[in-house]
Amino acid sequence: MQSLEIILIDFNKNNLDRFIKNDLNIQADQIKSSHFYDNRSENDIEFQQIESLEEILSPKGTGNVLLSQLNRGHTFNDVMIVFSFDEEFGDIVINFPGEELFSGENSETTLKAQKLIEYILDIKNKYAIEKVRIGYEPAMDDDTCLVEIDKETTNINAIIAKLLA
C-alpha cells in the first residue's frame, strides 16, 4: 500500500517550536533518524541537537525526522516528518504507511480516521493553518489528494467520508 501524507500548508514559522514541543511531543527514543542543516555553523545536525527548530530553519531551510511511532489518537508507525520553510512560512509533511490508517475492521478504520481528523482540525485552528491536504504521496497533486481541509471545511463527518471513500 502507498504512503499517506498530511501536508500542513503555510505553517507560520513563529509557531514551529511550540508545535513541536506541545503537539508532536517527539521523544528521543522515538527517533530512528533525522537530518537538518545548521546555516549558522554550516554543519549537518540531528534533531536531538536542536534547541529551536525555528532558528535552525532560518532564514530558510529544510530538515526531516523519521520516528518509529507517533501517537495522535492512534499510534502510527514509521512516520517521516519533513519541514520545509522560507523566511516566514513553510510546509510540514507528515508521511506514514497507508496501512497504518486503512487496516482492520471498517469501524476501527473509521475510528482511527476520526481521531486523526479531530487532531488535524485542532492544530489547524490552534496554529491558524490555512489549508491541510491529506492523500497518497504526493498529496500536493490533485489526483492523489483525498481531502483538502480549508477554512470552509468544518464538517468532520464529510471529511472522514472523503478520506475513507
CSV table of C-alpha atoms in Angstrom, one decimal:
chain,number,residue,atom,x,y,z
A,1,MET,CA,0.0,0.0,0.0
A,2,GLN,CA,1.1,3.5,-0.7
A,3,SER,CA,2.2,6.1,1.8
A,4,LEU,CA,-0.2,8.7,3.1
A,5,GLU,CA,0.7,12.3,3.6
A,6,ILE,CA,-0.7,15.1,5.7
A,7,ILE,CA,0.6,18.4,4.5
A,8,LEU,CA,0.2,21.4,6.8
A,9,ILE,CA,0.4,24.3,4.2
A,10,ASP,CA,1.8,27.7,5.0
A,11,PHE,CA,2.6,27.0,8.6
A,12,ASN,CA,3.9,30.1,10.4
A,13,LYS,CA,7.5,29.6,11.5
A,14,ASN,CA,6.9,31.5,14.7
A,15,ASN,CA,4.6,28.7,15.9
A,16,LEU,CA,7.1,25.9,15.0
A,17,ASP,CA,8.8,25.3,18.3
A,18,ARG,CA,5.5,25.4,20.2
A,19,PHE,CA,4.0,22.9,17.8
A,20,ILE,CA,7.0,20.5,18.1
A,21,LYS,CA,7.0,20.7,21.9
A,22,ASN,CA,3.3,20.8,22.7
A,23,ASP,CA,1.6,18.9,19.8
A,24,LEU,CA,4.1,16.5,18.3
A,25,ASN,CA,5.9,15.9,21.6
A,26,ILE,CA,8.7,14.0,20.0
A,27,GLN,CA,10.7,11.9,22.4
A,28,ALA,CA,14.4,10.9,21.8
A,29,ASP,CA,13.6,7.2,21.9
A,30,GLN,CA,11.0,7.6,19.1
A,31,ILE,CA,13.6,9.0,16.7
A,32,LYS,CA,15.1,6.5,14.2
A,33,SER,CA,17.0,9.1,12.2
A,34,SER,CA,17.0,12.8,11.4
A,35,HIS,CA,18.8,15.3,9.3
A,36,PHE,CA,18.9,19.1,9.4
A,37,TYR,CA,21.4,21.7,8.2
A,38,ASP,CA,22.5,24.4,10.6
A,39,ASN,CA,23.0,27.5,8.4
A,40,ARG,CA,25.0,29.3,11.2
A,41,SER,CA,27.6,26.6,11.9
A,42,GLU,CA,27.3,25.2,8.3
A,43,ASN,CA,27.1,21.7,9.7
A,44,ASP,CA,24.7,18.8,9.5
A,45,ILE,CA,22.9,18.1,12.8
A,46,GLU,CA,20.4,15.8,14.2
A,47,PHE,CA,17.0,16.6,15.8
A,48,GLN,CA,18.3,15.9,19.3
A,49,GLN,CA,20.9,18.6,19.0
A,50,ILE,CA,18.3,21.3,18.1
A,51,GLU,CA,17.2,23.8,20.8
A,52,SER,CA,15.0,25.8,18.4
A,53,LEU,CA,13.8,24.4,15.1
A,54,GLU,CA,12.7,28.0,14.2
A,55,GLU,CA,16.3,29.1,14.5
A,56,ILE,CA,17.7,26.2,12.6
A,57,LEU,CA,15.3,26.7,9.7
A,58,SER,CA,16.1,30.4,9.5
A,59,PRO,CA,16.4,32.3,7.3
A,60,LYS,CA,15.1,29.3,5.4
A,61,GLY,CA,15.8,25.6,5.4
A,62,THR,CA,14.6,22.0,5.4
A,63,GLY,CA,15.0,19.0,7.6
A,64,ASN,CA,13.4,15.7,8.4
A,65,VAL,CA,12.9,13.3,11.3
A,66,LEU,CA,11.9,9.6,11.0
A,67,LEU,CA,10.0,8.4,14.0
A,68,SER,CA,9.4,4.8,15.0
A,69,GLN,CA,6.0,5.9,16.1
A,70,LEU,CA,3.8,8.9,16.7
A,71,ASN,CA,0.6,8.8,18.8
A,72,ARG,CA,-2.1,11.2,17.6
A,73,GLY,CA,-5.2,9.4,18.9
A,74,HIS,CA,-3.9,6.3,17.3
A,75,THR,CA,-0.2,5.1,17.2
A,76,PHE,CA,1.2,5.5,13.6
A,77,ASN,CA,4.4,3.6,12.9
A,78,ASP,CA,7.3,4.7,10.7
A,79,VAL,CA,6.4,8.3,10.5
A,80,MET,CA,8.5,10.7,8.4
A,81,ILE,CA,8.1,14.4,9.1
A,82,VAL,CA,9.6,16.9,6.7
A,83,PHE,CA,10.0,20.6,7.5
A,84,SER,CA,10.5,23.0,4.6
A,85,PHE,CA,10.5,26.7,5.4
A,86,ASP,CA,11.2,30.0,3.8
A,87,GLU,CA,11.6,33.2,5.8
A,88,GLU,CA,8.2,33.3,7.3
A,89,PHE,CA,6.0,30.3,6.3
A,90,GLY,CA,6.6,26.7,5.3
A,91,ASP,CA,5.1,23.3,4.9
A,92,ILE,CA,5.2,20.4,7.3
A,93,VAL,CA,4.7,17.0,5.6
A,94,ILE,CA,3.8,14.0,7.8
A,95,ASN,CA,4.2,10.8,5.9
A,96,PHE,CA,3.3,7.2,7.0
A,97,PRO,CA,2.4,3.9,5.5
A,98,GLY,CA,-1.2,3.8,4.3
A,99,GLU,CA,-1.9,0.5,6.1
A,100,GLU,CA,-1.5,2.4,9.4
A,101,LEU,CA,-4.8,4.1,8.7
A,102,PHE,CA,-6.5,1.7,6.3
A,103,SER,CA,-6.2,-1.6,8.2
A,104,GLY,CA,-8.6,-3.5,10.4
A,105,GLU,CA,-12.3,-3.6,10.5
A,106,ASN,CA,-14.3,-0.8,9.0
A,107,SER,CA,-15.3,0.5,12.4
A,108,GLU,CA,-11.7,0.5,13.5
A,109,THR,CA,-10.6,2.4,10.4
A,110,THR,CA,-13.4,4.9,10.8
A,111,LEU,CA,-12.3,5.5,14.5
A,112,LYS,CA,-8.7,6.0,13.5
A,113,ALA,CA,-9.7,8.4,10.8
A,114,GLN,CA,-12.0,10.3,13.2
A,115,LYS,CA,-9.2,10.7,15.8
A,116,LEU,CA,-6.7,11.8,13.1
A,117,ILE,CA,-9.1,14.4,11.6
A,118,GLU,CA,-10.0,15.7,15.1
A,119,TYR,CA,-6.3,16.2,15.7
A,120,ILE,CA,-5.7,17.9,12.4
A,121,LEU,CA,-8.7,20.2,12.9
A,122,ASP,CA,-7.4,21.1,16.4
A,123,ILE,CA,-3.9,22.0,15.2
A,124,LYS,CA,-5.3,23.8,12.2
A,125,ASN,CA,-7.4,26.1,14.4
A,126,LYS,CA,-4.7,26.4,17.1
A,127,TYR,CA,-2.0,27.5,14.7
A,128,ALA,CA,-4.2,29.3,12.1
A,129,ILE,CA,-3.2,26.9,9.3
A,130,GLU,CA,-5.0,28.0,6.1
A,131,LYS,CA,-5.0,24.6,4.4
A,132,VAL,CA,-4.3,20.9,5.0
A,133,ARG,CA,-4.1,18.3,2.3
A,134,ILE,CA,-4.4,14.6,3.0
A,135,GLY,CA,-3.8,12.0,0.4
A,136,TYR,CA,-1.4,9.5,-1.1
A,137,GLU,CA,2.1,10.6,-1.7
A,138,PRO,CA,2.4,13.2,-3.2
A,139,ALA,CA,-0.7,14.7,-1.6
A,140,MET,CA,0.1,18.1,-3.2
A,141,ASP,CA,-1.1,16.6,-6.5
A,142,ASP,CA,-4.8,16.9,-7.1
A,143,ASP,CA,-5.1,13.4,-8.4
A,144,THR,CA,-3.6,11.8,-5.3
A,145,CYS,CA,-5.2,14.2,-2.7
A,146,LEU,CA,-8.1,12.5,-0.9
A,147,VAL,CA,-9.3,15.6,1.0
A,148,GLU,CA,-8.4,19.2,1.4
A,149,ILE,CA,-9.3,21.0,4.6
A,150,ASP,CA,-9.6,24.8,4.4
A,151,LYS,CA,-11.5,27.4,6.4
A,152,GLU,CA,-14.8,26.5,4.7
A,153,THR,CA,-14.3,22.8,5.6
A,154,THR,CA,-15.9,22.2,9.0
A,155,ASN,CA,-18.0,19.0,8.8
A,156,ILE,CA,-15.9,16.3,10.3
A,157,ASN,CA,-18.2,13.5,9.0
A,158,ALA,CA,-17.8,14.8,5.5
A,159,ILE,CA,-14.0,14.9,5.8
A,160,ILE,CA,-13.9,11.4,7.1
A,161,ALA,CA,-16.2,10.2,4.4
A,162,LYS,CA,-14.0,11.7,1.7
A,163,LEU,CA,-10.9,10.3,3.3
A,164,LEU,CA,-12.3,6.8,3.5
A,165,ALA,CA,-14.1,6.8,0.1
